[in-house]
PDB file of C-alpha atoms in Angstrom:
ATOM      1  CA  GLY A1046       8.428 130.194 -54.063  1.00 43.00           C
ATOM      2  CA  GLU A1047      11.813 128.961 -54.438  1.00 58.00           C
ATOM      3  CA  ASP A1048      13.353 131.491 -57.079  1.00 77.00           C
ATOM      4  CA  VAL A1049      14.420 134.479 -55.225  1.00 87.00           C
ATOM      5  CA  GLU A1050      16.763 136.460 -57.487  1.00 90.00           C
ATOM      6  CA  GLN A1051      19.312 139.024 -56.850  1.00 92.00           C
ATOM      7  CA  SER A1052      22.146 140.429 -58.894  1.00 90.00           C
ATOM      8  CA  LEU A1053      25.486 139.268 -57.786  1.00 90.00           C
ATOM      9  CA  PHE A1054      27.535 142.475 -57.438  1.00 95.00           C
ATOM     10  CA  LEU A1055      27.215 146.182 -56.650  1.00 97.00           C
ATOM     11  CA  SER A1056      29.848 148.653 -56.036  1.00 97.00           C
ATOM     12  CA  VAL A1057      29.194 152.491 -54.672  1.00 97.00           C
ATOM     13  CA  ARG A1058      31.388 155.244 -53.650  1.00 97.00           C
ATOM     14  CA  GLU A1059      31.397 156.057 -49.975  1.00 97.00           C
ATOM     15  CA  GLY A1060      28.697 158.577 -48.856  1.00 97.00           C
ATOM     16  CA  ASP A1061      26.561 157.685 -51.984  1.00 97.00           C
ATOM     17  CA  SER A1062      23.198 155.827 -51.675  1.00 97.00           C
ATOM     18  CA  SER A1063      23.281 151.803 -52.436  1.00 97.00           C
ATOM     19  CA  VAL A1064      20.098 150.015 -53.860  1.00 97.00           C
ATOM     20  CA  ILE A1065      20.087 146.424 -53.794  1.00 97.00           C
ATOM     21  CA  ASN A1066      17.256 144.882 -55.755  1.00 97.00           C
ATOM     22  CA  CYS A1067      15.340 141.428 -55.278  1.00 95.00           C
ATOM     23  CA  THR A1068      12.517 139.641 -57.147  1.00 93.00           C
ATOM     24  CA  TYR A1069      10.551 136.798 -55.574  1.00 87.00           C
ATOM     25  CA  THR A1070       8.147 134.593 -57.023  1.00 80.00           C
ATOM     26  CA  ASP A1071       5.412 133.786 -54.523  1.00 75.00           C
ATOM     27  CA  SER A1072       2.867 136.361 -53.731  1.00 72.00           C
ATOM     28  CA  SER A1073       1.555 134.718 -50.490  1.00 77.00           C
ATOM     29  CA  SER A1074       4.758 135.646 -48.548  1.00 75.00           C
ATOM     30  CA  THR A1075       3.857 136.931 -45.382  1.00 78.00           C
ATOM     31  CA  TYR A1076       7.417 138.497 -44.432  1.00 85.00           C
ATOM     32  CA  LEU A1077      10.159 139.559 -46.712  1.00 90.00           C
ATOM     33  CA  TYR A1078      13.694 139.945 -45.033  1.00 92.00           C
ATOM     34  CA  TRP A1079      16.907 141.532 -45.353  1.00 96.00           C
ATOM     35  CA  TYR A1080      20.044 139.770 -43.923  1.00 96.00           C
ATOM     36  CA  LYS A1081      23.529 141.012 -44.059  1.00 96.00           C
ATOM     37  CA  GLN A1082      26.754 138.693 -43.997  1.00 95.00           C
ATOM     38  CA  GLU A1083      29.985 140.390 -43.126  1.00 93.00           C
ATOM     39  CA  PRO A1084      33.168 138.208 -43.977  1.00 87.00           C
ATOM     40  CA  GLY A1085      33.359 134.950 -42.221  1.00 82.00           C
ATOM     41  CA  ALA A1086      30.308 135.324 -40.428  1.00 86.00           C
ATOM     42  CA  GLY A1087      26.972 134.040 -40.381  1.00 89.00           C
ATOM     43  CA  LEU A1088      23.620 136.156 -41.547  1.00 93.00           C
ATOM     44  CA  GLN A1089      22.458 139.000 -39.501  1.00 93.00           C
ATOM     45  CA  LEU A1090      18.888 140.157 -39.839  1.00 92.00           C
ATOM     46  CA  LEU A1091      18.874 143.732 -40.911  1.00 94.00           C
ATOM     47  CA  THR A1092      15.344 144.463 -41.272  1.00 93.00           C
ATOM     48  CA  TYR A1093      12.067 142.963 -42.397  1.00 91.00           C
ATOM     49  CA  ILE A1094       8.799 144.010 -44.112  1.00 91.00           C
ATOM     50  CA  PHE A1095       5.231 142.691 -43.631  1.00 88.00           C
ATOM     51  CA  SER A1096       3.570 141.932 -46.941  1.00 85.00           C
ATOM     52  CA  ASN A1097       0.662 144.437 -46.560  1.00 86.00           C
ATOM     53  CA  MET A1098       3.201 147.329 -46.354  1.00 87.00           C
ATOM     54  CA  ASP A1099       4.777 149.271 -49.220  1.00 91.00           C
ATOM     55  CA  MET A1100       7.532 150.785 -47.560  1.00 95.00           C
ATOM     56  CA  LYS A1101       9.644 150.534 -44.096  1.00 94.00           C
ATOM     57  CA  GLN A1102      12.330 152.949 -43.022  1.00 94.00           C
ATOM     58  CA  ASP A1103      14.858 152.405 -40.421  1.00 91.00           C
ATOM     59  CA  GLN A1104      17.605 154.911 -39.887  1.00 94.00           C
ATOM     60  CA  ARG A1105      19.658 154.510 -43.074  1.00 96.00           C
ATOM     61  CA  LEU A1106      17.756 151.768 -44.365  1.00 96.00           C
ATOM     62  CA  THR A1107      14.666 151.972 -46.552  1.00 97.00           C
ATOM     63  CA  VAL A1108      12.777 148.842 -47.698  1.00 97.00           C
ATOM     64  CA  LEU A1109      10.438 149.109 -50.573  1.00 96.00           C
ATOM     65  CA  LEU A1110       7.942 146.653 -51.643  1.00 94.00           C
ATOM     66  CA  ASN A1111       5.918 146.210 -54.860  1.00 92.00           C
ATOM     67  CA  LYS A1112       3.779 143.190 -54.577  1.00 88.00           C
ATOM     68  CA  LYS A1113       2.259 143.757 -57.893  1.00 89.00           C
ATOM     69  CA  ASP A1114       5.676 143.139 -59.476  1.00 91.00           C
ATOM     70  CA  LYS A1115       7.095 140.804 -56.881  1.00 90.00           C
ATOM     71  CA  HIS A1116       9.904 143.253 -56.360  1.00 94.00           C
ATOM     72  CA  LEU A1117      11.811 144.227 -53.043  1.00 95.00           C
ATOM     73  CA  SER A1118      14.365 146.704 -52.609  1.00 97.00           C
ATOM     74  CA  LEU A1119      16.945 147.816 -49.984  1.00 97.00           C
ATOM     75  CA  ARG A1120      18.282 151.275 -49.926  1.00 97.00           C
ATOM     76  CA  ILE A1121      21.211 152.142 -47.742  1.00 97.00           C
ATOM     77  CA  ALA A1122      21.525 155.908 -47.407  1.00 97.00           C
ATOM     78  CA  ASP A1123      25.162 157.662 -47.010  1.00 97.00           C
ATOM     79  CA  THR A1124      26.791 154.197 -47.545  1.00 98.00           C
ATOM     80  CA  GLN A1125      29.866 153.677 -45.268  1.00 97.00           C
ATOM     81  CA  THR A1126      32.964 151.255 -45.765  1.00 95.00           C
ATOM     82  CA  GLY A1127      31.418 149.239 -42.915  1.00 95.00           C
ATOM     83  CA  ASP A1128      28.257 148.241 -45.118  1.00 97.00           C
ATOM     84  CA  SER A1129      30.469 146.292 -47.221  1.00 97.00           C
ATOM     85  CA  ALA A1130      29.093 142.727 -46.969  1.00 97.00           C
ATOM     86  CA  ILE A1131      26.752 140.332 -48.834  1.00 96.00           C
ATOM     87  CA  TYR A1132      23.062 141.090 -48.653  1.00 97.00           C
ATOM     88  CA  PHE A1133      20.489 138.428 -48.853  1.00 95.00           C
ATOM     89  CA  CYS A1134      16.747 139.016 -49.486  1.00 94.00           C
ATOM     90  CA  ALA A1135      14.385 136.212 -48.106  1.00 91.00           C
ATOM     91  CA  GLU A1136      10.909 135.147 -48.154  1.00 87.00           C
ATOM     92  CA  ASN A1137       8.861 132.865 -45.878  1.00 80.00           C
ATOM     93  CA  TYR A1138       6.010 131.653 -47.844  1.00 68.00           C
ATOM     94  CA  THR A1139       5.462 128.624 -45.875  1.00 65.00           C
ATOM     95  CA  GLY A1140       5.443 130.373 -42.580  1.00 60.00           C
ATOM     96  CA  ASN A1141       8.464 128.351 -41.028  1.00 71.00           C
ATOM     97  CA  GLN A1142      10.661 127.922 -43.993  1.00 78.00           C
ATOM     98  CA  PHE A1143      12.477 130.695 -45.518  1.00 85.00           C
ATOM     99  CA  TYR A1144      13.941 130.999 -49.219  1.00 86.00           C
ATOM    100  CA  PHE A1145      16.993 132.998 -49.801  1.00 89.00           C
ATOM    101  CA  GLY A1146      18.353 134.971 -52.677  1.00 90.00           C
ATOM    102  CA  THR A1147      21.737 134.275 -54.243  1.00 90.00           C
ATOM    103  CA  GLY A1148      23.063 137.146 -52.215  1.00 93.00           C
ATOM    104  CA  THR A1149      24.504 140.666 -53.505  1.00 96.00           C
ATOM    105  CA  SER A1150      27.921 141.545 -52.650  1.00 96.00           C
ATOM    106  CA  LEU A1151      28.196 145.283 -51.763  1.00 97.00           C
ATOM    107  CA  THR A1152      31.599 146.978 -52.259  1.00 97.00           C
ATOM    108  CA  VAL A1153      31.970 150.398 -50.823  1.00 97.00           C
ATOM    109  CA  ILE A1154      34.814 152.344 -52.389  1.00 96.00           C
ATOM    110  CA  PRO A1155      36.526 154.877 -50.043  1.00 92.00           C
TER     111      PRO A1155
ATOM    112  CA  ASP B1192      22.247 137.453 -25.754  1.00 65.00           C
ATOM    113  CA  VAL B1193      20.380 134.767 -27.678  1.00 63.00           C
ATOM    114  CA  LYS B1194      22.725 132.360 -29.590  1.00 90.00           C
ATOM    115  CA  VAL B1195      23.122 129.733 -32.270  1.00 95.00           C
ATOM    116  CA  THR B1196      26.497 128.085 -31.826  1.00 95.00           C
ATOM    117  CA  GLN B1197      28.303 126.002 -34.402  1.00 95.00           C
ATOM    118  CA  SER B1198      31.173 123.771 -32.840  1.00 89.00           C
ATOM    119  CA  SER B1199      33.704 124.419 -35.556  1.00 90.00           C
ATOM    120  CA  ARG B1200      34.515 127.400 -37.639  1.00 92.00           C
ATOM    121  CA  TYR B1201      36.825 125.636 -39.619  1.00 95.00           C
ATOM    122  CA  LEU B1202      37.332 121.910 -40.563  1.00 96.00           C
ATOM    123  CA  VAL B1203      39.405 119.984 -42.970  1.00 97.00           C
ATOM    124  CA  LYS B1204      38.240 116.379 -43.587  1.00 97.00           C
ATOM    125  CA  ARG B1205      39.477 113.660 -45.905  1.00 97.00           C
ATOM    126  CA  THR B1206      37.333 112.106 -48.828  1.00 98.00           C
ATOM    127  CA  GLY B1207      35.275 109.247 -47.209  1.00 97.00           C
ATOM    128  CA  GLU B1208      35.366 110.443 -43.690  1.00 97.00           C
ATOM    129  CA  LYS B1209      32.211 110.588 -41.797  1.00 97.00           C
ATOM    130  CA  VAL B1210      31.821 114.313 -40.710  1.00 97.00           C
ATOM    131  CA  PHE B1211      29.501 115.674 -37.784  1.00 97.00           C
ATOM    132  CA  LEU B1212      28.768 119.349 -37.680  1.00 97.00           C
ATOM    133  CA  GLU B1213      27.239 120.453 -34.575  1.00 96.00           C
ATOM    134  CA  CYS B1214      24.505 123.444 -33.773  1.00 97.00           C
ATOM    135  CA  VAL B1215      23.353 124.322 -30.442  1.00 97.00           C
ATOM    136  CA  GLN B1216      20.592 127.124 -29.692  1.00 96.00           C
ATOM    137  CA  ASP B1217      19.827 128.666 -26.314  1.00 94.00           C
ATOM    138  CA  MET B1218      16.514 130.232 -27.457  1.00 90.00           C
ATOM    139  CA  ASP B1219      14.122 127.320 -26.972  1.00 91.00           C
ATOM    140  CA  HIS B1220      13.241 127.425 -30.582  1.00 91.00           C
ATOM    141  CA  GLU B1221      11.306 124.780 -32.270  1.00 92.00           C
ATOM    142  CA  ASN B1222      12.569 125.011 -35.776  1.00 92.00           C
ATOM    143  CA  MET B1223      16.007 124.316 -36.703  1.00 95.00           C
ATOM    144  CA  PHE B1224      17.831 124.384 -40.279  1.00 95.00           C
ATOM    145  CA  TRP B1225      20.908 123.423 -42.169  1.00 97.00           C
ATOM    146  CA  TYR B1226      21.913 125.416 -45.184  1.00 96.00           C
ATOM    147  CA  ARG B1227      25.125 125.200 -47.522  1.00 96.00           C
ATOM    148  CA  GLN B1228      26.258 128.492 -48.966  1.00 94.00           C
ATOM    149  CA  ASP B1229      28.168 128.641 -52.123  1.00 92.00           C
ATOM    150  CA  PRO B1230      29.285 131.582 -54.163  1.00 85.00           C
ATOM    151  CA  GLY B1231      26.588 132.454 -56.736  1.00 82.00           C
ATOM    152  CA  LEU B1232      24.013 129.875 -55.431  1.00 86.00           C
ATOM    153  CA  GLY B1233      23.054 131.601 -52.154  1.00 87.00           C
ATOM    154  CA  LEU B1234      21.834 129.548 -49.423  1.00 91.00           C
ATOM    155  CA  ARG B1235      20.275 126.117 -50.092  1.00 91.00           C
ATOM    156  CA  LEU B1236      18.460 124.263 -47.339  1.00 92.00           C
ATOM    157  CA  ILE B1237      19.683 120.692 -46.752  1.00 96.00           C
ATOM    158  CA  TYR B1238      17.508 119.662 -43.827  1.00 96.00           C
ATOM    159  CA  PHE B1239      15.209 121.024 -41.396  1.00 94.00           C
ATOM    160  CA  SER B1240      13.355 120.040 -38.098  1.00 95.00           C
ATOM    161  CA  TYR B1241      10.286 121.526 -36.417  1.00 91.00           C
ATOM    162  CA  ASP B1242      10.394 119.225 -33.419  1.00 91.00           C
ATOM    163  CA  VAL B1243      12.651 116.763 -31.457  1.00 92.00           C
ATOM    164  CA  LYS B1244      13.174 113.683 -33.585  1.00 87.00           C
ATOM    165  CA  MET B1245      11.533 115.223 -36.390  1.00 90.00           C
ATOM    166  CA  LYS B1246      13.240 115.869 -39.520  1.00 94.00           C
ATOM    167  CA  GLU B1247      12.489 116.937 -43.194  1.00 93.00           C
ATOM    168  CA  LYS B1248      14.469 117.051 -46.415  1.00 94.00           C
ATOM    169  CA  GLY B1249      15.214 120.102 -47.792  1.00 92.00           C
ATOM    170  CA  ASP B1250      16.185 120.932 -51.465  1.00 90.00           C
ATOM    171  CA  ILE B1251      19.563 119.179 -51.567  1.00 95.00           C
ATOM    172  CA  PRO B1252      19.460 116.296 -49.018  1.00 97.00           C
ATOM    173  CA  GLU B1253      21.589 113.903 -51.001  1.00 96.00           C
ATOM    174  CA  GLY B1254      24.880 112.988 -49.008  1.00 97.00           C
ATOM    175  CA  TYR B1255      23.593 114.330 -45.977  1.00 98.00           C
ATOM    176  CA  SER B1256      21.603 113.187 -42.906  1.00 97.00           C
ATOM    177  CA  VAL B1257      20.774 114.896 -39.578  1.00 97.00           C
ATOM    178  CA  SER B1258      19.796 114.137 -35.923  1.00 97.00           C
ATOM    179  CA  ARG B1259      17.790 115.972 -33.343  1.00 96.00           C
ATOM    180  CA  GLU B1260      17.703 114.050 -30.232  1.00 95.00           C
ATOM    181  CA  LYS B1261      17.234 117.404 -28.043  1.00 95.00           C
ATOM    182  CA  LYS B1262      15.381 120.533 -28.817  1.00 95.00           C
ATOM    183  CA  GLU B1263      18.526 122.593 -28.490  1.00 96.00           C
ATOM    184  CA  ARG B1264      20.792 120.514 -30.710  1.00 97.00           C
ATOM    185  CA  PHE B1265      20.619 119.757 -34.418  1.00 97.00           C
ATOM    186  CA  SER B1266      23.362 117.746 -36.069  1.00 97.00           C
ATOM    187  CA  LEU B1267      24.298 117.559 -39.759  1.00 98.00           C
ATOM    188  CA  ILE B1268      26.114 114.382 -40.806  1.00 98.00           C
ATOM    189  CA  LEU B1269      27.979 113.791 -43.803  1.00 97.00           C
ATOM    190  CA  GLU B1270      28.091 110.020 -43.947  1.00 94.00           C
ATOM    191  CA  SER B1271      30.974 109.885 -46.459  1.00 97.00           C
ATOM    192  CA  ALA B1272      32.539 113.202 -47.225  1.00 97.00           C
ATOM    193  CA  SER B1273      33.067 114.079 -50.703  1.00 98.00           C
ATOM    194  CA  THR B1274      34.925 117.261 -52.284  1.00 97.00           C
ATOM    195  CA  ASN B1275      31.818 118.557 -53.830  1.00 97.00           C
ATOM    196  CA  GLN B1276      30.655 118.950 -50.165  1.00 98.00           C
ATOM    197  CA  THR B1277      33.111 121.719 -49.590  1.00 98.00           C
ATOM    198  CA  SER B1278      31.220 124.482 -48.676  1.00 97.00           C
ATOM    199  CA  MET B1279      30.186 127.019 -45.910  1.00 96.00           C
ATOM    200  CA  TYR B1280      27.594 125.277 -43.709  1.00 97.00           C
ATOM    201  CA  LEU B1281      25.041 127.603 -41.914  1.00 96.00           C
ATOM    202  CA  CYS B1282      22.725 126.484 -39.054  1.00 96.00           C
ATOM    203  CA  ALA B1283      19.731 128.646 -38.194  1.00 94.00           C
ATOM    204  CA  SER B1284      16.631 128.430 -35.758  1.00 93.00           C
ATOM    205  CA  SER B1285      13.353 130.133 -35.290  1.00 89.00           C
ATOM    206  CA  ALA B1286      10.218 130.170 -33.390  1.00 85.00           C
ATOM    207  CA  PRO B1287       7.148 129.269 -35.069  1.00 77.00           C
ATOM    208  CA  GLY B1288       4.610 132.232 -35.538  1.00 71.00           C
ATOM    209  CA  GLN B1289       7.427 134.682 -34.938  1.00 68.00           C
ATOM    210  CA  GLY B1290       7.811 135.845 -38.591  1.00 70.00           C
ATOM    211  CA  SER B1291       9.175 139.281 -37.609  1.00 69.00           C
ATOM    212  CA  TYR B1292      12.200 137.958 -35.856  1.00 75.00           C
ATOM    213  CA  GLY B1293      13.238 135.879 -38.867  1.00 82.00           C
ATOM    214  CA  TYR B1294      15.956 133.383 -38.541  1.00 88.00           C
ATOM    215  CA  THR B1295      18.869 133.476 -36.319  1.00 91.00           C
ATOM    216  CA  PHE B1296      21.993 132.232 -37.499  1.00 94.00           C
ATOM    217  CA  GLY B1297      25.208 130.464 -36.246  1.00 95.00           C
ATOM    218  CA  SER B1298      28.538 131.884 -37.404  1.00 93.00           C
ATOM    219  CA  GLY B1299      29.007 129.293 -40.069  1.00 95.00           C
ATOM    220  CA  THR B1300      31.388 126.028 -40.531  1.00 96.00           C
ATOM    221  CA  ARG B1301      33.760 126.232 -43.479  1.00 95.00           C
ATOM    222  CA  LEU B1302      34.336 122.676 -44.687  1.00 97.00           C
ATOM    223  CA  THR B1303      37.067 121.701 -46.654  1.00 97.00           C
ATOM    224  CA  VAL B1304      37.253 117.951 -48.125  1.00 98.00           C
ATOM    225  CA  VAL B1305      40.577 117.065 -49.443  1.00 97.00           C
TER     226      VAL B1305
END
């Protein structure tokens, strides 16, 4: 369950949608998470999805989970410059311990 | 507002020094964690603790030790700092069984070893 993979960089134009992808290896994960890290700060929980769900929507954020392919994605609608940050996906297959992806650095171009 | 507080935002230490990174949480969480973050490598777990005086090695414990004498405080110790320990260090806490809350992170300590 330790191999959580993400692409390192993504650039989008302001107002477009961003899609950040993540693949994980442990199908027994109960929850999967998306965290946001702004420059010089710690990680902030953005949203999570329970493993028996396919989709979760929260305002501009949509999380899609494909358990068969072990693929998680985060879609940000109407991306703003304030969305520029590093986004981490994480899984918690042991209950108390999480494994994080490498992080995707999102740059929003005005 | 719940908090995880790391005592220093920036630290510069010399090679060979003993370094203490402090983390305090006010949420009465049982679980506490230390990660280091490096570009392209994401977060790597150094040590964690599920209870007072309990500690477990994570994926990269070499060169580090920890102390948890009180529930709210989890300290990371670099016994003899080396330049390859220059990194961002992140502390986190969580409550067991509250998966939907995830971890709460501190703001991080950026350590430079010269």
